[in-house]
Short mmCIF file of C-alpha atoms in Angstrom, two decimals:
data_model
loop_
_atom_site.label_atom_id
_atom_site.label_comp_id
_atom_site.label_asym_id
_atom_site.label_seq_id
_atom_site.Cartn_x
_atom_site.Cartn_y
_atom_site.Cartn_z
CA MET A 1 19.76 63.50 114.02
CA THR A 2 20.64 62.07 117.41
CA ASP A 3 24.03 62.70 118.94
CA VAL A 4 26.51 59.95 118.13
CA LYS A 5 28.06 58.91 121.40
CA THR A 6 31.77 58.28 121.29
CA ILE A 7 34.26 56.62 123.59
CA GLU A 8 38.00 57.11 123.73
CA ILE A 9 40.07 53.98 123.10
CA GLN A 10 43.80 54.20 123.79
CA VAL A 11 45.96 51.48 122.26
CA LEU A 12 49.60 50.71 122.99
CA ARG A 13 51.11 50.70 119.48
CA TYR A 14 54.36 49.07 118.55
CA ARG A 15 55.76 48.97 115.04
CA PRO A 16 59.28 47.48 115.17
CA GLU A 17 60.21 49.03 111.83
CA GLN A 18 59.47 52.58 112.98
CA GLU A 19 59.97 52.74 116.75
CA ASN A 20 62.13 51.25 119.48
CA GLU A 21 59.49 51.37 122.19
CA PRO A 22 55.72 51.08 122.30
CA VAL A 23 53.71 54.34 122.28
CA TRP A 24 50.13 55.08 123.24
CA GLN A 25 47.74 56.24 120.53
CA SER A 26 44.25 57.54 121.14
CA TYR A 27 41.16 57.02 118.98
CA SER A 28 37.63 58.34 119.27
CA VAL A 29 35.21 55.54 118.45
CA PRO A 30 31.43 55.78 117.93
CA TYR A 31 29.77 53.84 120.68
CA THR A 32 26.60 51.75 120.95
CA GLU A 33 25.37 49.76 123.96
CA ASP A 34 26.08 46.37 122.39
CA MET A 35 29.66 46.95 121.26
CA SER A 36 32.49 44.74 122.42
CA VAL A 37 36.07 45.97 122.74
CA LEU A 38 36.84 43.84 119.69
CA GLN A 39 34.21 45.69 117.67
CA GLY A 40 35.76 48.95 118.82
CA LEU A 41 39.15 47.78 117.50
CA GLN A 42 37.56 46.61 114.28
CA HIS A 43 35.99 50.03 113.79
CA ILE A 44 39.41 51.63 114.29
CA LYS A 45 41.01 49.30 111.77
CA ASP A 46 38.20 49.59 109.22
CA ASP A 47 37.45 53.29 109.40
CA ILE A 48 40.19 55.19 111.22
CA ASP A 49 43.60 53.52 111.13
CA GLY A 50 44.17 50.45 108.98
CA THR A 51 47.66 49.91 110.41
CA LEU A 52 46.33 48.66 113.77
CA SER A 53 47.18 44.96 114.19
CA PHE A 54 45.38 42.52 116.48
CA ARG A 55 44.33 38.87 116.52
CA TRP A 56 40.71 37.74 116.48
CA SER A 57 38.58 35.05 114.89
CA CYS A 58 35.36 33.63 116.26
CA ARG A 59 34.24 36.75 118.19
CA MET A 60 32.33 34.46 120.55
CA ALA A 61 34.93 33.50 123.19
CA ILE A 62 35.77 30.02 121.96
CA CYS A 63 38.80 30.38 119.68
CA GLY A 64 41.07 32.07 122.21
CA SER A 65 42.63 34.48 119.69
CA CYS A 66 41.62 37.91 120.98
CA GLY A 67 43.26 38.03 124.41
CA MET A 68 44.57 41.46 125.43
CA MET A 69 44.94 43.74 128.46
CA VAL A 70 41.89 45.98 128.87
CA ASN A 71 42.42 48.63 131.56
CA GLY A 72 45.25 46.57 132.99
CA LYS A 73 43.46 43.23 133.22
CA PRO A 74 43.60 40.26 130.83
CA HIS A 75 40.37 39.86 128.85
CA LEU A 76 39.02 38.35 125.67
CA SER A 77 38.19 41.49 123.71
CA CYS A 78 35.18 39.84 122.07
CA GLN A 79 33.70 39.15 125.48
CA THR A 80 34.42 42.55 127.03
CA PHE A 81 31.89 45.29 126.49
CA LEU A 82 32.47 49.01 126.10
CA ARG A 83 29.31 49.71 128.10
CA ASP A 84 31.05 48.24 131.17
CA LEU A 85 34.05 50.52 130.69
CA LEU A 86 32.25 53.86 130.52
CA PRO A 87 33.03 56.69 130.56
CA GLY A 88 36.42 55.61 129.29
CA PRO A 89 39.13 56.05 128.19
CA VAL A 90 39.63 52.35 127.52
CA ARG A 91 43.31 51.44 127.64
CA ILE A 92 44.23 48.42 125.55
CA GLU A 93 47.61 46.75 125.61
CA ALA A 94 49.04 43.49 124.31
CA LEU A 95 48.71 40.50 126.63
CA ALA A 96 51.07 41.02 129.58
CA HIS A 97 54.22 38.92 130.14
CA PHE A 98 54.60 38.14 126.43
CA PRO A 99 56.99 39.88 124.02
CA ILE A 100 55.11 42.24 121.72
CA GLU A 101 55.55 41.47 118.02
CA ARG A 102 53.40 44.33 116.78
CA ASP A 103 50.66 46.42 118.42
CA LEU A 104 48.38 43.90 120.17
CA VAL A 105 50.03 40.82 118.67
CA VAL A 106 52.30 38.86 121.04
CA SER A 107 54.80 36.05 120.47
CA VAL A 108 53.15 32.69 121.01
CA ASP A 109 56.02 30.47 119.81
CA LYS A 110 57.18 29.38 123.27
CA PHE A 111 53.61 28.72 124.42
CA VAL A 112 53.00 26.39 121.49
CA GLU A 113 56.29 24.59 122.17
CA LYS A 114 55.25 24.03 125.77
CA LEU A 115 51.86 22.70 124.65
CA GLU A 116 53.54 20.19 122.38
CA SER A 117 56.01 19.12 125.08
CA ILE A 118 53.45 17.74 127.54
CA LYS A 119 52.11 14.97 125.25
CA PRO A 120 48.57 16.38 125.06
CA TYR A 121 46.85 13.16 124.00
CA ILE A 122 45.58 9.98 125.63
CA ILE A 123 48.45 7.55 126.17
CA PRO A 124 46.65 4.22 126.70
CA LYS A 125 47.53 2.20 129.78
CA GLU A 126 47.86 -0.89 127.61
CA ALA A 127 47.38 -1.75 123.95
CA ARG A 128 43.68 -2.12 123.26
CA GLU A 129 41.87 -4.23 120.65
CA LEU A 130 38.94 -2.77 118.74
CA ALA A 131 36.89 -5.76 119.85
CA GLN A 132 37.29 -4.65 123.49
CA GLY A 133 34.93 -1.80 122.73
CA GLU A 134 34.85 1.71 124.15
CA TYR A 135 36.24 2.89 127.48
CA LEU A 136 33.61 3.18 130.20
CA GLN A 137 33.75 6.18 132.49
CA THR A 138 31.57 7.15 135.44
CA PRO A 139 30.38 10.75 135.90
CA ALA A 140 32.76 11.08 138.86
CA GLN A 141 35.70 9.95 136.71
CA LEU A 142 34.70 12.48 134.07
CA GLU A 143 34.51 15.24 136.61
CA GLN A 144 38.14 14.69 137.64
CA PHE A 145 39.35 16.13 134.34
CA GLU A 146 36.41 17.64 132.42
CA GLN A 147 36.83 21.29 133.43
CA PHE A 148 40.52 21.19 132.43
CA ALA A 149 39.50 20.09 128.94
CA SER A 150 37.67 23.39 128.48
CA CYS A 151 40.88 25.35 127.93
CA ILE A 152 40.83 27.40 124.71
CA ASN A 153 44.55 28.27 124.85
CA CYS A 154 43.77 31.98 125.10
CA MET A 155 46.77 32.60 127.40
CA LEU A 156 44.94 35.04 129.68
CA CYS A 157 46.20 32.94 132.60
CA TYR A 158 49.79 33.56 131.50
CA SER A 159 49.12 37.27 131.56
CA ALA A 160 47.69 36.90 135.03
CA CYS A 161 50.59 34.83 136.32
CA PRO A 162 53.41 36.95 137.80
CA GLN A 163 55.65 33.87 138.11
CA PHE A 164 55.46 33.41 134.34
CA GLY A 165 56.15 37.10 133.93
CA LEU A 166 59.23 36.80 136.14
CA ASP A 167 60.37 33.52 134.57
CA PRO A 168 59.19 32.87 130.99
CA ASP A 169 60.55 29.31 131.18
CA PHE A 170 57.75 28.41 133.60
CA ILE A 171 55.52 25.92 131.80
CA GLY A 172 52.59 27.97 133.08
CA PRO A 173 49.02 27.51 134.22
CA GLY A 174 47.30 26.73 130.91
CA VAL A 175 49.72 24.05 129.75
CA LEU A 176 49.88 22.46 133.20
CA ALA A 177 46.08 22.40 133.29
CA LEU A 178 46.10 20.57 129.97
CA LEU A 179 48.78 18.20 131.25
CA HIS A 180 46.58 17.48 134.25
CA ARG A 181 43.57 16.98 131.96
CA TYR A 182 45.34 13.93 130.56
CA ASN A 183 46.86 12.66 133.80
CA ALA A 184 43.47 12.83 135.51
CA ASP A 185 41.64 11.06 132.69
CA SER A 186 40.95 7.45 133.71
CA ARG A 187 41.63 6.35 130.12
CA ASP A 188 45.18 7.71 130.24
CA GLY A 189 48.26 5.83 131.44
CA GLY A 190 50.92 8.42 130.62
CA SER A 191 51.47 10.09 134.04
CA LYS A 192 54.99 8.71 134.37
CA GLU A 193 55.99 10.21 131.05
CA ARG A 194 54.69 13.61 132.07
CA MET A 195 56.20 13.59 135.59
CA GLU A 196 59.55 14.91 134.42
CA ILE A 197 57.91 18.19 133.41
CA ILE A 198 55.80 18.38 136.57
CA ASN A 199 58.82 17.74 138.81
CA ALA A 200 61.04 20.41 137.29
CA GLN A 201 61.45 23.92 138.68
CA GLU A 202 59.81 25.10 135.45
CA GLY A 203 56.97 22.69 136.17
CA VAL A 204 54.72 23.10 139.18
CA TRP A 205 57.48 24.40 141.44
CA SER A 206 57.49 27.90 139.97
CA CYS A 207 53.91 28.37 141.14
CA THR A 208 53.30 30.30 144.38
CA ALA A 209 49.51 29.92 144.40
CA VAL A 210 48.77 33.52 143.48
CA GLY A 211 45.51 32.20 142.03
CA TYR A 212 44.94 35.02 139.56
CA CYS A 213 45.08 32.59 136.65
CA SER A 214 41.84 30.95 137.74
CA GLU A 215 40.23 34.36 138.30
CA VAL A 216 40.79 35.51 134.72
CA CYS A 217 40.08 32.26 132.89
CA PRO A 218 37.11 32.86 130.58
CA LYS A 219 36.26 29.14 130.58
CA HIS A 220 36.49 28.53 134.35
CA VAL A 221 39.18 25.89 133.90
CA ASP A 222 40.74 26.65 137.32
CA PRO A 223 44.36 26.09 136.29
CA ALA A 224 45.48 26.94 139.84
CA ASN A 225 43.80 23.73 140.95
CA ALA A 226 45.53 21.70 138.25
CA VAL A 227 48.96 23.07 139.13
CA ASN A 228 48.61 22.87 142.91
CA GLN A 229 47.12 19.36 142.91
CA ASN A 230 50.28 18.29 141.16
CA LYS A 231 52.53 19.75 143.84
CA MET A 232 51.38 16.91 146.10
CA ASN A 233 51.80 14.40 143.26
CA SER A 234 55.28 15.72 142.61
CA ALA A 235 56.19 15.57 146.31
CA LYS A 236 54.96 11.97 146.51
CA ASP A 237 57.01 11.14 143.44
CA TYR A 238 60.05 12.83 144.96
CA PHE A 239 59.99 10.74 148.14
CA LEU A 240 58.44 7.50 146.95
CA ARG A 241 60.60 7.09 143.84
CA PHE A 242 63.07 5.00 145.83
CA LEU A 243 60.41 2.45 146.76
CA SER A 244 59.30 1.42 143.30
CA PRO A 245 61.51 -1.35 141.79
CA LYS A 246 61.74 0.44 138.46
CA GLY A 247 62.08 3.85 140.10
CA ALA A 248 59.70 6.69 139.27
CA ALA A 249 60.40 9.33 136.59
CA LYS A 250 64.08 10.22 136.46
CA MET B 1 64.94 41.52 102.10
CA SER B 2 66.50 38.06 101.86
CA SER B 3 64.72 35.05 103.28
CA ASN B 4 67.26 34.91 106.13
CA THR B 5 66.43 38.26 107.72
CA SER B 6 63.31 38.88 109.72
CA ALA B 7 61.61 42.16 110.51
CA ARG B 8 60.57 40.76 113.89
CA ARG B 9 61.91 42.73 116.85
CA PRO B 10 59.80 41.55 119.82
CA TYR B 11 59.57 44.06 122.65
CA VAL B 12 59.85 42.69 126.18
CA ARG B 13 58.13 44.76 128.85
CA SER B 14 59.61 45.23 132.32
CA MET B 15 58.26 43.36 135.35
CA ARG B 16 59.36 46.14 137.70
CA GLY B 17 56.62 47.01 140.18
CA TRP B 18 54.37 44.28 138.80
CA TRP B 19 52.64 43.75 142.12
CA ARG B 20 51.50 47.35 142.25
CA ARG B 21 49.67 47.05 138.91
CA ASP B 22 46.61 45.17 140.15
CA ARG B 23 44.72 45.01 143.43
CA PHE B 24 44.78 41.20 143.23
CA PHE B 25 48.58 41.26 143.35
CA MET B 26 48.66 43.66 146.30
CA VAL B 27 46.40 41.30 148.26
CA TYR B 28 48.75 38.44 147.31
CA MET B 29 51.77 40.39 148.57
CA ALA B 30 49.97 41.19 151.84
CA ARG B 31 49.27 37.49 152.26
CA GLU B 32 52.90 36.62 151.60
CA LEU B 33 54.10 39.28 154.06
CA THR B 34 52.38 37.43 156.92
CA ALA B 35 55.44 35.14 156.77
CA PHE B 36 57.47 37.79 158.60
CA ALA B 37 55.09 37.68 161.54
CA VAL B 38 55.21 33.88 161.59
CA LEU B 39 59.02 33.96 161.54
CA LEU B 40 59.38 36.65 164.20
CA TYR B 41 56.88 34.95 166.48
CA SER B 42 58.78 31.70 166.08
CA VAL B 43 61.90 33.57 167.19
CA VAL B 44 60.02 35.03 170.19
CA LEU B 45 59.00 31.51 171.23
CA MET B 46 62.50 30.23 170.59
CA VAL B 47 63.94 32.88 172.89
CA GLY B 48 61.26 31.83 175.36
CA VAL B 49 62.35 28.20 175.46
CA VAL B 50 66.00 29.27 175.66
CA ARG B 51 65.16 31.43 178.70
CA LEU B 52 63.11 28.55 180.11
CA SER B 53 66.17 26.32 179.93
CA GLN B 54 68.23 28.98 181.70
CA GLY B 55 66.14 28.98 184.86
CA GLU B 56 63.35 30.89 186.59
CA ALA B 57 65.00 34.31 186.63
CA ALA B 58 65.70 34.18 182.90
CA TRP B 59 62.14 33.02 182.19
CA ASN B 60 60.65 35.85 184.24
CA GLY B 61 62.82 38.27 182.31
CA TRP B 62 61.29 37.00 179.07
CA LEU B 63 57.78 37.31 180.53
CA ALA B 64 58.54 40.86 181.63
CA ALA B 65 59.69 41.76 178.13
CA LEU B 66 56.40 40.43 176.77
CA ARG B 67 54.56 42.76 179.12
CA SER B 68 56.15 45.90 177.67
CA PRO B 69 53.79 48.12 175.62
CA TRP B 70 55.97 47.73 172.51
CA SER B 71 55.78 43.97 172.78
CA VAL B 72 51.99 44.02 173.11
CA LEU B 73 51.74 46.35 170.10
CA VAL B 74 53.98 44.12 168.02
CA HIS B 75 51.99 41.06 169.05
CA LEU B 76 48.77 42.78 167.99
CA VAL B 77 50.36 43.14 164.56
CA PHE B 78 51.35 39.45 164.74
CA LEU B 79 47.73 38.64 165.71
CA LEU B 80 46.39 40.40 162.62
CA SER B 81 48.99 38.67 160.45
CA MET B 82 48.12 35.25 161.85
CA ALA B 83 44.45 35.90 161.16
CA VAL B 84 45.20 36.94 157.57
CA HIS B 85 47.37 33.84 157.20
CA ALA B 86 44.69 31.51 158.55
CA LYS B 87 41.98 33.03 156.35
CA SER B 88 44.04 32.90 153.16
CA TRP B 89 45.52 29.47 153.94
CA PHE B 90 42.15 27.77 153.89
CA GLU B 91 41.17 29.72 150.78
CA ILE B 92 44.15 28.19 149.00
CA MET B 93 43.76 24.70 150.50
CA PRO B 94 40.97 23.48 148.15
CA LYS B 95 43.21 24.36 145.20
CA THR B 96 45.71 21.73 146.33
CA MET B 97 43.10 18.97 146.41
CA PRO B 98 41.56 16.85 143.66
CA ALA B 99 37.78 16.87 143.13
CA MET B 100 36.06 15.28 146.13
CA PHE B 101 32.64 13.72 146.22
CA ILE B 102 30.29 13.14 149.12
CA GLY B 103 27.10 11.24 148.41
CA GLY B 104 27.65 11.61 144.68
CA LYS B 105 27.87 15.40 144.77
CA ARG B 106 31.02 17.41 144.28
CA VAL B 107 32.31 19.13 147.40
CA ALA B 108 32.61 22.86 146.66
CA ALA B 109 35.88 24.69 147.35
CA LEU B 110 34.07 27.11 149.68
CA THR B 111 32.84 24.19 151.78
CA ILE B 112 36.40 23.00 152.30
CA THR B 113 37.51 26.55 153.16
CA ARG B 114 34.75 27.00 155.72
CA ALA B 115 35.55 23.61 157.24
CA GLY B 116 39.12 24.78 157.67
CA TRP B 117 38.04 28.01 159.33
CA ALA B 118 35.69 26.04 161.62
CA VAL B 119 38.49 23.69 162.69
CA THR B 120 40.66 26.75 163.39
CA VAL B 121 38.00 28.20 165.68
CA LEU B 122 37.70 24.87 167.48
CA ALA B 123 41.47 24.49 167.79
CA SER B 124 41.73 28.02 169.17
CA ILE B 125 39.04 27.37 171.76
CA ALA B 126 40.75 24.10 172.69
CA LEU B 127 44.08 25.86 173.09
CA LEU B 128 42.56 28.61 175.22
CA ALA B 129 40.80 26.02 177.35
CA LEU B 130 44.00 24.03 177.76
CA ALA B 131 45.91 27.17 178.74
CA CYS B 132 43.35 28.03 181.38
CA TRP B 133 43.13 24.46 182.70
CA GLY B 134 43.27 24.41 186.48
CA GLN B 135 43.41 28.18 186.72
CA SER B 136 40.80 30.28 188.47
CA MET C 1 64.50 18.77 132.68
CA LYS C 2 66.19 18.78 136.04
CA ARG C 3 64.12 17.54 138.99
CA SER C 4 63.54 20.30 141.56
CA ASN C 5 64.30 19.78 145.25
CA SER C 6 61.41 22.05 146.20
CA PRO C 7 59.24 19.17 147.54
CA ILE C 8 61.35 18.95 150.73
CA PHE C 9 60.87 22.61 151.57
CA TRP C 10 57.30 22.71 150.28
CA LEU C 11 56.23 19.91 152.64
CA LEU C 12 57.84 21.75 155.56
CA PHE C 13 56.16 24.93 154.34
CA GLY C 14 52.82 23.13 154.21
CA ALA C 15 53.14 21.56 157.65
CA GLY C 16 54.19 24.85 159.22
CA GLY C 17 51.48 26.74 157.39
CA MET C 18 48.81 24.35 158.61
CA LEU C 19 50.04 24.62 162.22
CA ALA C 20 50.22 28.39 161.96
CA ALA C 21 46.74 28.57 160.48
CA LEU C 22 45.22 26.33 163.16
CA PHE C 23 47.10 27.56 166.24
CA GLY C 24 48.95 30.75 165.35
CA THR C 25 46.20 33.22 166.16
CA ALA C 26 45.37 31.66 169.54
CA LEU C 27 49.04 31.27 170.49
CA VAL C 28 49.87 34.88 169.69
CA TYR C 29 46.79 36.01 171.58
CA ILE C 30 47.59 33.99 174.68
CA THR C 31 51.31 34.66 174.93
CA GLY C 32 51.47 38.14 173.44
CA VAL C 33 48.24 39.83 174.44
CA ALA C 34 46.10 38.01 177.02
CA VAL C 35 48.77 37.02 179.53
CA PRO C 36 50.74 40.32 179.34
CA LEU C 37 47.53 42.34 179.72
CA ASN C 38 46.09 40.02 182.39
CA PHE C 39 42.97 39.10 180.39
CA THR C 40 43.30 35.68 181.99
CA PRO C 41 41.52 33.88 184.85
CA SER C 42 44.78 33.72 186.76
CA SER C 43 48.05 35.63 186.69
CA GLU C 44 50.05 32.42 187.02
CA MET C 45 49.11 30.90 183.66
CA MET C 46 52.59 31.24 182.24
CA ASN C 47 54.63 31.03 185.40
CA TYR C 48 57.93 29.15 185.38
CA THR C 49 56.73 26.06 187.24
CA ARG C 50 53.76 25.52 184.98
CA ILE C 51 55.51 26.06 181.67
CA HIS C 52 58.61 24.15 182.80
CA ALA C 53 56.45 21.15 183.62
CA PHE C 54 54.66 21.50 180.27
CA ALA C 55 57.96 21.60 178.38
CA GLN C 56 59.36 18.62 180.24
CA HIS C 57 56.42 16.43 179.25
CA TRP C 58 57.01 14.81 175.87
CA ILE C 59 53.71 16.17 174.51
CA GLY C 60 54.50 19.73 175.56
CA LYS C 61 58.07 19.43 174.33
CA GLY C 62 56.91 18.03 171.02
CA PHE C 63 54.26 20.72 170.58
CA LEU C 64 56.67 23.54 171.33
CA PHE C 65 59.33 22.12 169.02
CA ALA C 66 56.82 21.55 166.22
CA VAL C 67 55.43 25.06 166.50
CA ILE C 68 58.79 26.85 166.69
CA ALA C 69 60.54 24.79 164.01
CA LEU C 70 57.69 24.41 161.53
CA PHE C 71 56.63 28.06 161.83
CA ALA C 72 60.22 28.95 160.95
CA TRP C 73 60.46 26.57 157.95
CA HIS C 74 57.09 27.78 156.66
CA ALA C 75 57.99 31.45 156.98
CA VAL C 76 61.44 31.13 155.52
CA HIS C 77 60.22 29.32 152.40
CA ARG C 78 57.57 31.95 151.81
CA ILE C 79 60.05 34.78 152.37
CA LEU C 80 62.40 33.15 149.86
CA CYS C 81 59.59 33.09 147.29
CA SER C 82 58.69 36.71 148.09
CA LEU C 83 62.29 37.79 147.59
CA HIS C 84 62.15 36.16 144.16
CA ASP C 85 58.88 38.04 143.53
CA VAL C 86 60.61 41.38 144.09
CA GLY C 87 63.64 40.52 142.00
CA ILE C 88 66.08 38.88 144.41
CA HIS C 89 66.80 35.56 142.78
CA LYS C 90 67.05 32.24 144.57
CA THR C 91 70.80 31.93 144.35
CA LEU C 92 72.58 29.39 146.53
CA GLY C 93 73.65 32.16 148.89
CA VAL C 94 70.13 33.51 149.35
CA LYS C 95 68.76 29.99 149.87
CA LEU C 96 71.46 29.19 152.45
CA LEU C 97 70.66 32.43 154.30
CA CYS C 98 66.92 31.73 154.45
CA TYR C 99 66.92 27.99 155.10
CA GLY C 100 69.95 28.46 157.35
CA CYS C 101 67.88 30.74 159.55
CA ALA C 102 65.20 28.07 159.92
CA MET C 103 67.84 25.43 160.62
CA ALA C 104 69.39 27.64 163.31
CA ILE C 105 66.01 28.23 164.96
CA THR C 106 65.32 24.48 164.79
CA LEU C 107 68.65 23.55 166.38
CA VAL C 108 68.56 26.19 169.12
CA SER C 109 65.03 25.26 170.17
CA ALA C 110 65.83 21.52 170.01
CA VAL C 111 68.89 21.93 172.23
CA SER C 112 67.04 24.11 174.74
CA LEU C 113 64.00 21.84 174.90
CA LEU C 114 66.12 18.70 175.28
CA SER C 115 68.23 20.32 178.00
CA LEU C 116 65.08 20.64 180.10
CA GLY C 117 64.99 16.87 180.43
CA PHE C 118 61.85 14.77 180.67
#
């Protein structure tokens, strides 16, 4: 019988009903070349310690559920492979900058509220009859917003963003990228309604262009671009608001 | 347990020393620290124009101070800082711009960055040339 | 949500940052290294007559003012953000200290440059 290779996985546990602070727990997990971190966690839960809690769903990097810190960096656990982390130990912690509910499960309430607040849908420029047919869009127009539509709401960018960590009221890279996805869409006419969020301190003005958000994004959304493009838009709005007869956003 | 009580007790982790936790953050902090060099150099120049307005003797005093070994050392540190600032500035610049197209193709961020660096080299040469104008 | 006043300082930060990126290295080299160490074609490059004439001309005056003032506004905004990054919050007092510094540098250099005449 061949030797079963194992790898050590250390997980930051937190069970609010039994401890006041998170504690590290170590597991020895059988290892094969093709295993993802998620599979390692699933082995722990299935065969070693059923109390381990973590989110996951699609296991193919599209649902955005399995974000966590692997050796100090934000990753999707389904897309991170144990073979790249040899010889171990692999240290796994809940996504940084979020309150820990239990083990690797973080609070997402505020994130969802922020998502809802930015009006994440096409607000037509004017009422449109069915008989007018579909919107036409050139490839260049599509490219202005397409990458920002790829966001899977995995929140890795929030874990990467120290400004969000320092100020949890910051709307954050992911939500601002989604906001920009709509503002930059030629079909949308809702920029004015979204300006109030952009212009606030919690909007783009908390960002200091660290750029780590774009580095960690598994879908190459480049939220740093979305946020920093809007600094110029916000500045224009700030100074030009007095010129427009109706005034810009309040 | 009644329906009004919750077992949730979210744990908030400290942000203390956050910038030491990842190499990316340390590089960011180094970039931000270049601001001190920019500020101090601005003050050096400010003192220069103050001395200039006070007459030739005062100006020569300022020049003499610049010739001291400590001043040259400090300015070498400023030089490094300015270089780090220039490099990182043009790396960030494409992030502040919307998607640009030339001849139907998207202009890559790296292209914009390199253009910035190229203009910096040209501006530096121009400044050096201007400074040396009429001198031999 | 309350509108932030950051755009004012961000534009100054951007202008100063661009100037510093384009000219900072060369300026520091010339004034702080080359001239003091005599790496220059002549030892009179920064003599009083030459620089005084430069600073009297509106282009020279404008360039010097732009560099000194905008470098200061750029640096001060970034330092303010860095202080926040290490836990010193942007209270009114801290903001007044930082932006006040830049304002002081701006005023002192403006007064000196104007006093040189044209």
